[in-house]
mmCIF file of C-alpha atoms in Angstrom:
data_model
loop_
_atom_site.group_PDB
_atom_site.id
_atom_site.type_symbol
_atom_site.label_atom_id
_atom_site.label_comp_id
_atom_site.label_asym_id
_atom_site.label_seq_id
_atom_site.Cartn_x
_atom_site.Cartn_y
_atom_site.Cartn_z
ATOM 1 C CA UNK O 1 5.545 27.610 -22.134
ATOM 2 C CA UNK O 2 4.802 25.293 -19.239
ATOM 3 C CA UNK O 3 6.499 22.240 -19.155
ATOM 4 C CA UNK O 4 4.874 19.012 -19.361
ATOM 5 C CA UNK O 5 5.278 17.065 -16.420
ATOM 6 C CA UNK O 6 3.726 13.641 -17.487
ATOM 7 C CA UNK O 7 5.221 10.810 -18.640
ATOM 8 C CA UNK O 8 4.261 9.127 -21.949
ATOM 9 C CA UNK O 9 3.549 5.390 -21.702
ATOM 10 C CA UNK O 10 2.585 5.990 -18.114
ATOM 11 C CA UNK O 11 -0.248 5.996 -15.748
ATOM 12 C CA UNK O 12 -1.839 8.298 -12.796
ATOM 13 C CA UNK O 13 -1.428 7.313 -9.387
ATOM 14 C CA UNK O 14 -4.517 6.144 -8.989
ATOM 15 C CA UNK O 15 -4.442 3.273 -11.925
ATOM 16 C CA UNK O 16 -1.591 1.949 -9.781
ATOM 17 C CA UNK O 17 -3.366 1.698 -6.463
ATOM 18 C CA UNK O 18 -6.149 -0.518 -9.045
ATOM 19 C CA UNK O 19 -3.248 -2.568 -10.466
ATOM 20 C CA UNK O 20 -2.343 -3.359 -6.799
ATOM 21 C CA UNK O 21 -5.718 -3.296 -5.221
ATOM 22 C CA UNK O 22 -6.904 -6.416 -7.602
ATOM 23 C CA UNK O 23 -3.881 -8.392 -7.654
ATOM 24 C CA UNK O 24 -3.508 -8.305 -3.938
ATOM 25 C CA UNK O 25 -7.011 -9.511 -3.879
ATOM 26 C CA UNK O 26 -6.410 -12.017 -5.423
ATOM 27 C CA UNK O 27 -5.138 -13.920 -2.835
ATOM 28 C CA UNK O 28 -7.776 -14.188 -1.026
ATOM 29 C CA UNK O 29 -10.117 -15.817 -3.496
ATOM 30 C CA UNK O 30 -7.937 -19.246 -4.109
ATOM 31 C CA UNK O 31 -7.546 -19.277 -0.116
ATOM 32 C CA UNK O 32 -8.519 -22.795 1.253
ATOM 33 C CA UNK O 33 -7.017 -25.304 3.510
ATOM 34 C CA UNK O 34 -5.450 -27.361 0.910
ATOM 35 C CA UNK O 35 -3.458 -24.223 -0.275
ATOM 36 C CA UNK O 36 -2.938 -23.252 3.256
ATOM 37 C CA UNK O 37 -2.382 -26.815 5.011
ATOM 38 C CA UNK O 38 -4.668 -25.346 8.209
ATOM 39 C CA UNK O 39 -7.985 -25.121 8.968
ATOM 40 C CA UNK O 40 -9.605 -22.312 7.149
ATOM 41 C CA UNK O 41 -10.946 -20.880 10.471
ATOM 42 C CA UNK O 42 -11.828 -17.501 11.787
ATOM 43 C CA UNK O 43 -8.235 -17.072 12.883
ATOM 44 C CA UNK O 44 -6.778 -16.466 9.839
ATOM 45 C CA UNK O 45 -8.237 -13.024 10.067
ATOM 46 C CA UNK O 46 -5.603 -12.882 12.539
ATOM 47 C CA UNK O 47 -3.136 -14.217 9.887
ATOM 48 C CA UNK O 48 -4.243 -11.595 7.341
ATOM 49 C CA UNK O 49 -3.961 -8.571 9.250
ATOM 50 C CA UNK O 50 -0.658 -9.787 10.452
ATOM 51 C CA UNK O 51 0.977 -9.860 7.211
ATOM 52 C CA UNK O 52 -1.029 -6.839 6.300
ATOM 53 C CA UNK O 53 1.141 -4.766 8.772
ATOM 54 C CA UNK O 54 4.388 -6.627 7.866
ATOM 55 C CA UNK O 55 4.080 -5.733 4.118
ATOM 56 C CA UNK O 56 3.269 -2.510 4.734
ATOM 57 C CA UNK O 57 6.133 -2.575 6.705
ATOM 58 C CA UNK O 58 8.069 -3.679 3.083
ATOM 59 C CA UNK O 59 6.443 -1.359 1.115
ATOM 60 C CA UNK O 60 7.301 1.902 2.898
ATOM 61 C CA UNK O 61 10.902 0.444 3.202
ATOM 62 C CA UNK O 62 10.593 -0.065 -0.594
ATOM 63 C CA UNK O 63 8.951 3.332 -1.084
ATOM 64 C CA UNK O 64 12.093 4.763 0.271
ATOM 65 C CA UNK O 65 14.996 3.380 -0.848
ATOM 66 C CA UNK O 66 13.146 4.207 -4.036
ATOM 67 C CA UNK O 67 12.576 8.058 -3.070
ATOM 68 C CA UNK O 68 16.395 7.941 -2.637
ATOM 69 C CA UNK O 69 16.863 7.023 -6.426
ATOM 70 C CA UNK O 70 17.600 3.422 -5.483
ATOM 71 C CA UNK O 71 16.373 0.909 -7.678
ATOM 72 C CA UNK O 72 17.380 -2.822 -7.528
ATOM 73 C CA UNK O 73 16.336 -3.189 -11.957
ATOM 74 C CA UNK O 74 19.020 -0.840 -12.440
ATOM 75 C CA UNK O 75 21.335 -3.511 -12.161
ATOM 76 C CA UNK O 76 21.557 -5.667 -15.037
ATOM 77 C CA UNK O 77 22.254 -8.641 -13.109
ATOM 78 C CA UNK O 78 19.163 -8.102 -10.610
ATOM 79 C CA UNK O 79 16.885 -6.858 -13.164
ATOM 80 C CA UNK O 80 16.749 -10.055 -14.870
ATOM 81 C CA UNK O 81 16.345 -12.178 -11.917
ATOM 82 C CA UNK O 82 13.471 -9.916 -11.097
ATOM 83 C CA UNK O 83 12.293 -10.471 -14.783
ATOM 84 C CA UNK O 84 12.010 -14.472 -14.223
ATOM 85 C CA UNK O 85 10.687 -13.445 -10.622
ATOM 86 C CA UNK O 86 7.721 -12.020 -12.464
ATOM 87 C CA UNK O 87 7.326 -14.654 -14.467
ATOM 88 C CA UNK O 88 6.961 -17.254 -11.928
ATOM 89 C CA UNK O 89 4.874 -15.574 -10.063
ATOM 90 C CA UNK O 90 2.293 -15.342 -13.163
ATOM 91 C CA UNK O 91 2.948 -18.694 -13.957
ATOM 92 C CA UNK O 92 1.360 -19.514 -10.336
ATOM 93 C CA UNK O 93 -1.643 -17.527 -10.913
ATOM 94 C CA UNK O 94 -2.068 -18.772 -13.728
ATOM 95 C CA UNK O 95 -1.908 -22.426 -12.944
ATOM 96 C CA UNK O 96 -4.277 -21.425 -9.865
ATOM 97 C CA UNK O 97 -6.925 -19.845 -12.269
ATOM 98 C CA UNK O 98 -6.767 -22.992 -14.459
ATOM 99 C CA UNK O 99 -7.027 -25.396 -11.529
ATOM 100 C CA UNK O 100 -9.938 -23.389 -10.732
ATOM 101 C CA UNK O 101 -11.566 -23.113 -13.740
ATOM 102 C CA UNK O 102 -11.025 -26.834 -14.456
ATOM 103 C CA UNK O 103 -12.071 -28.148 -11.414
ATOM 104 C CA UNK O 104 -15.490 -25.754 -11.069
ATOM 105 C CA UNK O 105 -16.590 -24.315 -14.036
ATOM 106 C CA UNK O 106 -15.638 -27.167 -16.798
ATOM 107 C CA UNK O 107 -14.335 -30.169 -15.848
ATOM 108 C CA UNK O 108 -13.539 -31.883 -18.721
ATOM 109 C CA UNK O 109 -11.841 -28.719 -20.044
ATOM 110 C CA UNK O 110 -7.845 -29.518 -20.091
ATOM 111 C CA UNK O 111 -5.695 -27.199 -17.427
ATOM 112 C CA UNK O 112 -3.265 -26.638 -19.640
ATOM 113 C CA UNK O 113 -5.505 -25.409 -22.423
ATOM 114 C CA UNK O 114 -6.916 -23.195 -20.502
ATOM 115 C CA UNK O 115 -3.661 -21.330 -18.965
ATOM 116 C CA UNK O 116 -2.722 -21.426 -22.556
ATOM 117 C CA UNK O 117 -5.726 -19.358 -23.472
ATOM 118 C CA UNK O 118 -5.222 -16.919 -20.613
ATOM 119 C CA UNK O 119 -1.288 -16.038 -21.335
ATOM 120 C CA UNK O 120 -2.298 -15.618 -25.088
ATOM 121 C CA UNK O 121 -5.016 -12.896 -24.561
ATOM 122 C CA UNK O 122 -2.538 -11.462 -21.588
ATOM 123 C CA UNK O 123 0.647 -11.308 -23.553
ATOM 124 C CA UNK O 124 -1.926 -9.412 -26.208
ATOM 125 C CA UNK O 125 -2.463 -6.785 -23.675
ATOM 126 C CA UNK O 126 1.106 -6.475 -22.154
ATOM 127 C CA UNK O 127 2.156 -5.937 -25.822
ATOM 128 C CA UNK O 128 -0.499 -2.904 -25.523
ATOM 129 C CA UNK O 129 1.536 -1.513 -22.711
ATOM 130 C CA UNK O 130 1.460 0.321 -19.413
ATOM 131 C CA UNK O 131 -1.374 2.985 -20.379
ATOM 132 C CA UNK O 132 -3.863 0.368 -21.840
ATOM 133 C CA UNK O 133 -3.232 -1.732 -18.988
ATOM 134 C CA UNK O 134 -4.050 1.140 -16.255
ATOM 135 C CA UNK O 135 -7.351 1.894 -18.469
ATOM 136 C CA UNK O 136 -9.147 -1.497 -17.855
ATOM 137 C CA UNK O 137 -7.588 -1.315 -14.215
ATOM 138 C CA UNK O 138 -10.121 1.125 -13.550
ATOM 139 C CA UNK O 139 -13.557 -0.750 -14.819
ATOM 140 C CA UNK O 140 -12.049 -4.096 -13.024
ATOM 141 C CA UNK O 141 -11.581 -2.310 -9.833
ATOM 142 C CA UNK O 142 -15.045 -0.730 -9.529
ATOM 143 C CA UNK O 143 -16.587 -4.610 -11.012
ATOM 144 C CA UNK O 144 -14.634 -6.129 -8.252
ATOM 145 C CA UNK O 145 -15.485 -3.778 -5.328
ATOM 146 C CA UNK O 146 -19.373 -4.107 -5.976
ATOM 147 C CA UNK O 147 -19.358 -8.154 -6.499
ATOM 148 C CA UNK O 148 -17.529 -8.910 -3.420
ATOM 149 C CA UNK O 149 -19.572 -6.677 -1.117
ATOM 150 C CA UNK O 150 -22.645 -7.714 -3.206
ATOM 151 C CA UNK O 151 -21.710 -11.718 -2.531
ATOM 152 C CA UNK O 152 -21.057 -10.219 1.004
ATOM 153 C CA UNK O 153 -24.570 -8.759 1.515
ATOM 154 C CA UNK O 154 -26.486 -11.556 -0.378
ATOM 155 C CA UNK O 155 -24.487 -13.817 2.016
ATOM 156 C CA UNK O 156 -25.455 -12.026 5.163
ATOM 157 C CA UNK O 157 -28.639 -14.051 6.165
ATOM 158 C CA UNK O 158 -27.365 -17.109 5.898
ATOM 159 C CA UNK O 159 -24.202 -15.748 8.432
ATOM 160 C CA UNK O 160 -24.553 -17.161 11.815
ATOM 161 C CA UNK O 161 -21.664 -15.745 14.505
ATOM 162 C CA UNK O 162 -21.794 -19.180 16.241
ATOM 163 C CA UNK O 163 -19.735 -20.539 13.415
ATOM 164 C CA UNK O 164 -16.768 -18.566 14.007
ATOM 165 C CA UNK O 165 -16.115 -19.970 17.464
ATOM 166 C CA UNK O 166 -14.159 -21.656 18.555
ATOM 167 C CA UNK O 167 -12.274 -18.926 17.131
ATOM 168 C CA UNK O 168 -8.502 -19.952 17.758
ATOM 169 C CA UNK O 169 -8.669 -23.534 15.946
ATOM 170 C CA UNK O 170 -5.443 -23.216 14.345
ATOM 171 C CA UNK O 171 -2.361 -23.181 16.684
ATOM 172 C CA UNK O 172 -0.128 -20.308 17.082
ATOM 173 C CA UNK O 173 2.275 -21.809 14.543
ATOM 174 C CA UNK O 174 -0.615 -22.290 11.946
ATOM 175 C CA UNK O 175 -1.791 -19.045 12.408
ATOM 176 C CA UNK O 176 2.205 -17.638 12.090
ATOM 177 C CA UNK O 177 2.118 -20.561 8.868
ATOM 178 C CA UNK O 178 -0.839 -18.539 7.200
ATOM 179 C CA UNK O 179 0.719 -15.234 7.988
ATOM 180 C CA UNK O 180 3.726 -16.375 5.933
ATOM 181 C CA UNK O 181 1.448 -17.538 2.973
ATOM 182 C CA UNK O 182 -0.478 -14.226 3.356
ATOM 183 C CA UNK O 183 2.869 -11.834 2.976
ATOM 184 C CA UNK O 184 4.697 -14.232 0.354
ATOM 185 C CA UNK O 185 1.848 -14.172 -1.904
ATOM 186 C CA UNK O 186 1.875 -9.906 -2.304
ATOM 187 C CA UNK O 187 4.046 -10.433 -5.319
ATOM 188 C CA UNK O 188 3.284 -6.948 -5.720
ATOM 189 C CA UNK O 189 5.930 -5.366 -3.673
ATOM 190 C CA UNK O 190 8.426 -6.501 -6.222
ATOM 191 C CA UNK O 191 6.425 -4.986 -8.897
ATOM 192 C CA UNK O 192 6.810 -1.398 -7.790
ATOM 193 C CA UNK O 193 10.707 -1.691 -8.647
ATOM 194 C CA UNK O 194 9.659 -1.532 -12.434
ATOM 195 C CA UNK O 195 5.911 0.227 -11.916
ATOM 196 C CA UNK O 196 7.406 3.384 -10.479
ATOM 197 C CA UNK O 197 9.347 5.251 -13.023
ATOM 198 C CA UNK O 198 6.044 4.647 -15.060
ATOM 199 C CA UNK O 199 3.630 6.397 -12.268
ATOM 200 C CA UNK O 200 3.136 9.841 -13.125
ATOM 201 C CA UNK O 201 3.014 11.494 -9.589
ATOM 202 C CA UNK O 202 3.479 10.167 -6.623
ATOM 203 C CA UNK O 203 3.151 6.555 -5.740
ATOM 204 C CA UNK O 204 4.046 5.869 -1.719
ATOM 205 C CA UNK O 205 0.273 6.388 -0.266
ATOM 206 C CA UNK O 206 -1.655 4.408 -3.521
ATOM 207 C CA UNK O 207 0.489 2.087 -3.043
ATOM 208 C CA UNK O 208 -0.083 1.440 0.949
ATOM 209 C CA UNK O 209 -3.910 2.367 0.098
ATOM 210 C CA UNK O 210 -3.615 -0.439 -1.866
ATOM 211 C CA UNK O 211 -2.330 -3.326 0.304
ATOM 212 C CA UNK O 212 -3.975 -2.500 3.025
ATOM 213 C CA UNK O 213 -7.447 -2.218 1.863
ATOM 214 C CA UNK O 214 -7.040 -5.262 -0.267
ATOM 215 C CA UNK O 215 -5.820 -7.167 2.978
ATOM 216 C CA UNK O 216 -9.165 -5.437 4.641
ATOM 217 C CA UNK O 217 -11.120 -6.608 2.276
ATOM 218 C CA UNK O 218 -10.193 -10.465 1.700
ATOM 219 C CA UNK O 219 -10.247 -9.948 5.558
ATOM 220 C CA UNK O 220 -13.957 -9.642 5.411
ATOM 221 C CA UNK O 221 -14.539 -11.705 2.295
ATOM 222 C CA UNK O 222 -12.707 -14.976 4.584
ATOM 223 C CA UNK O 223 -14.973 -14.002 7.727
ATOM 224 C CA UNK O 224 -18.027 -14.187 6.021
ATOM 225 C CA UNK O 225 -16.957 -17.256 4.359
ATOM 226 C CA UNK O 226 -16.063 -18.264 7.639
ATOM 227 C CA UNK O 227 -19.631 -17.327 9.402
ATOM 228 C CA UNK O 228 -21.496 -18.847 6.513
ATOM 229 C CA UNK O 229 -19.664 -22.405 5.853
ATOM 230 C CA UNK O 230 -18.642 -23.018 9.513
ATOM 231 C CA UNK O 231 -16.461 -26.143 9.368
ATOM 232 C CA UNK O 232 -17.459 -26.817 5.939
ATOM 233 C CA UNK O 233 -15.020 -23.930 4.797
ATOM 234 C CA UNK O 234 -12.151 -26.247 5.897
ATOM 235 C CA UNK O 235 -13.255 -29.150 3.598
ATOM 236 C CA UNK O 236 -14.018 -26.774 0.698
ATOM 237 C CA UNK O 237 -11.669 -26.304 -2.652
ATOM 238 C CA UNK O 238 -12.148 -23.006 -2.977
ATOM 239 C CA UNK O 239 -14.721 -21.595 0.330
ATOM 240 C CA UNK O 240 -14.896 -17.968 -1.207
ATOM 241 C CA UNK O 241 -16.097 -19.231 -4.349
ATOM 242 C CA UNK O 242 -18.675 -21.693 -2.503
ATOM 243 C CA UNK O 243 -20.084 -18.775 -0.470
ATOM 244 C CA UNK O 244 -20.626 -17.017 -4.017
ATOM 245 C CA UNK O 245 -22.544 -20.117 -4.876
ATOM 246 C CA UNK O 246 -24.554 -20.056 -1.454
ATOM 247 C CA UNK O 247 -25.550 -16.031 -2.067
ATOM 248 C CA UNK O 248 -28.425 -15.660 -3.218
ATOM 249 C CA UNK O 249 -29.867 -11.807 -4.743
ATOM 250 C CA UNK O 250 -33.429 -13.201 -5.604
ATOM 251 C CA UNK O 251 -35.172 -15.601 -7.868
ATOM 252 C CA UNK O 252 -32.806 -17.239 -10.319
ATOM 253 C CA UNK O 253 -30.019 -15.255 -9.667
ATOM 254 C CA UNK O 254 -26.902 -16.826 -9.516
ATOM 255 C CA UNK O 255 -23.633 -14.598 -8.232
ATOM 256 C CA UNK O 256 -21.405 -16.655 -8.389
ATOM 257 C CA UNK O 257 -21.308 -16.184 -12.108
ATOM 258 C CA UNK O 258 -20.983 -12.760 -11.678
ATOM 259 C CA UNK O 259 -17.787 -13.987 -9.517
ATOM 260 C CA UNK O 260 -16.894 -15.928 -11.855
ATOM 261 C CA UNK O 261 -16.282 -12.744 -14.346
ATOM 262 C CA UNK O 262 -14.753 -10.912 -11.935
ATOM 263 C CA UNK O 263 -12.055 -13.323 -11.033
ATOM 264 C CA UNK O 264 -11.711 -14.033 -14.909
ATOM 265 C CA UNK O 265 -11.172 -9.523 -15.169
ATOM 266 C CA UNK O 266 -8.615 -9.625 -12.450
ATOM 267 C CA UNK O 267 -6.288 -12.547 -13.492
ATOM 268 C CA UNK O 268 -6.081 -11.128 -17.031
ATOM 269 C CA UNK O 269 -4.968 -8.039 -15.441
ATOM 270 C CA UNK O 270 -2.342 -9.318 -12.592
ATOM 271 C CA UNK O 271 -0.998 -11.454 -15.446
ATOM 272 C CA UNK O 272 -0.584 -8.564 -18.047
ATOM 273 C CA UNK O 273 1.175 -6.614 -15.516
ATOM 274 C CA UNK O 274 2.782 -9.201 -14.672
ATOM 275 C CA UNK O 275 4.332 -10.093 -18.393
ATOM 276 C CA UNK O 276 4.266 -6.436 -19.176
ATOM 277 C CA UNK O 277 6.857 -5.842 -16.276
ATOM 278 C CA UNK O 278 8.882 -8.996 -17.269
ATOM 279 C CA UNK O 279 9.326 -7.830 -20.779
ATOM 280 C CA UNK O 280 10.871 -4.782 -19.525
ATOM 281 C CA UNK O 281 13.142 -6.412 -17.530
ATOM 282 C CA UNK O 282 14.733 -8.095 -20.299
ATOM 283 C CA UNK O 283 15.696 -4.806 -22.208
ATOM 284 C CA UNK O 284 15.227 -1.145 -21.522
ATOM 285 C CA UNK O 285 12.193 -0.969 -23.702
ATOM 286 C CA UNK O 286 9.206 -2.925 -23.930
ATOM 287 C CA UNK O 287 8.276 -4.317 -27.420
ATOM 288 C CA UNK O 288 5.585 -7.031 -28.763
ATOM 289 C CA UNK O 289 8.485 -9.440 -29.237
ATOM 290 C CA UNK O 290 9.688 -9.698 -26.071
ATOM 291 C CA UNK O 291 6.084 -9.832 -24.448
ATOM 292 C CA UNK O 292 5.620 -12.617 -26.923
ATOM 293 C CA UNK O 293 8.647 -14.549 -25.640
ATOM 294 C CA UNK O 294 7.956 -13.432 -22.109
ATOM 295 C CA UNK O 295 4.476 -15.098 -22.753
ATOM 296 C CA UNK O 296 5.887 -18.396 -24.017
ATOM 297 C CA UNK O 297 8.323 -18.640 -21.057
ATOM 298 C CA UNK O 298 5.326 -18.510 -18.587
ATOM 299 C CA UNK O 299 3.293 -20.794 -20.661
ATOM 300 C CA UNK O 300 6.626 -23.077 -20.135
ATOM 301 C CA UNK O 301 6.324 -22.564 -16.757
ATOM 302 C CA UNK O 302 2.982 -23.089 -16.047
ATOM 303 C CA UNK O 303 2.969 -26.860 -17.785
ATOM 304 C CA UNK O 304 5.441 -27.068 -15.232
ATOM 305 C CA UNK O 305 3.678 -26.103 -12.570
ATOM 306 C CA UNK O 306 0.612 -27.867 -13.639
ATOM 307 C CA UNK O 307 2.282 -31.217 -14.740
ATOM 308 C CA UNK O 308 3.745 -31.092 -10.906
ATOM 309 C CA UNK O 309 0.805 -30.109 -9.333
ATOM 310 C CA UNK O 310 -1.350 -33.215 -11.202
ATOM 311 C CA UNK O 311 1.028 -35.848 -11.304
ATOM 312 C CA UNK O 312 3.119 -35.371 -8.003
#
């Protein structure tokens, strides 16, 4: 009898390229120079591809020591520091996605409410675990894909190349400043300490697929922005989102509420993966109770974040 070589509670290759694909992207959409502290110019395609190649550089480094059977959550120590690593770094996205959502789609909605709402239905999933998780990867991938190059087309006759130049208007150390902000935002490198022994098959090349077609693609999401808004793209909260308002597909149609959806899609996944991997960190197993605490610890964190962020 042929042994079975897949893993239960465990995804293809493919789901993980997905996972990494949309949160990667992510980054891209809450871009803007308030976030960035520079003007949101055609140079920071400069900055993206930068920090494209340098986390590649991270991930095949990562990729290896891994091949080697060396993996930093083995330690008990480091595993839960990588555990309230995760954490953190949901609690962010989280309290960006809630800015967002406060500031553009609802305003009198309260912030915190609405994290609150979002780490509720993603501790839900987590608690589902890996195999669920990869599942909806898949729809929110191809959703994704086909509204950002459909807000890309519907965008492309209002583009006008003249508003890309001057194209250096960011100094070498702004440009070396967004760079930085680029690479420290793939939180996803981390991730593939815990994601790997729950990839059935190889995960080096999805994973490298991954980061640097996301960074291609936010590449070309930012340009158009870029060519679009002209120096209004500096002055704008959030100038992906405005270019989704600015598309237009026909009569009455309005993409950016089809943008809208998909950003809603691909935070609920980053976060579940997100919780998902920090419940595993605290214990060998992963178990509705600890997703549930792992979800009230972010939801801690994020009125941190948020009470910081509004009253600083």
């Amino acid at each position: 009898m042929t042994k079975n070589k897949f893993k239960r509670e465990a995804a293809p290759p493919v789901s993980l390229f997905f996972i990494v694909f949309i949160s990667r992207l992510l980054v891209g959409f809450t871009a803007s120079s308030a976030v960035l502290g520079t003007e949101y110019s055609a140079d920071i395609a400069i900055s993206i591809a930068a920090a494209a190649v340098t986390a590649l550089c991270l991930s095949c480094a990562v990729i290896k020591m891994l091949e080697n059977g060396k993996n930093v959550v083995d330690n008990a120590v480091l595993r839960r520091l990588y555990g309230l690593f995760y954490l953190f770094s949901g609690a962010l996205s989280i309290s960006k996605f809630a800015l967002f959502s406060s500031a553009e789609l609802h305003q009198e909605a309260s912030t915190f409410v609405l994290g609150a709402f979002m780490i509720a239905a993603c501790t839900y999933a987590a608690s589902l675990g890996f195999e669920a998780i990869s599942r909806f990867s898949a729809l929110v991938f191809a959703l994704t894909v086909i509204g950002v190059f459909g807000i890309a087309v519907a965008s492309a006759n209002k583009f006008e190349s003249i508003n890309l130049f001057p194209f250096m208007q960011n100094d070498s150390a702004a440009v070396l400043k967004n760079a930085a902000y680029s690479l420290c935002s793939t939180s996803e490198i981390p991730l593939l300490f815990v994601l790997r022994p729950r990839v059935n098959g190889k995960a080096g090349k999805p994973f490298c697929f991954a980061i640097v077609l996301s960074c291609l693609l936010s590449l070309l999401i930012a340009v158009v922005a870029c060519g679009v808004l002209g120096n209004m793209a500096s002055v704008s909260a959030y100038p992906v989102f405005e270019l989704s308002q600015l598309a237009r597909l026909g009569t009455g149609e309005r993409p950016e509420a089809v943008f809208t959806a998909l950003w809603i899609f691909a935070v609920f996944l980053k976060i579940s993966v997100f919780l998902y991997c920090a419940a595993l960190c605290f214990g060998k197993t992963q178990n509705r109770k600890k997703c549930v605490a792992c979800g009230l610890a972010m939801l801690g964190a994020t009125a941190l974040i948020l009470y910081t962020r509004l009253y600083s």
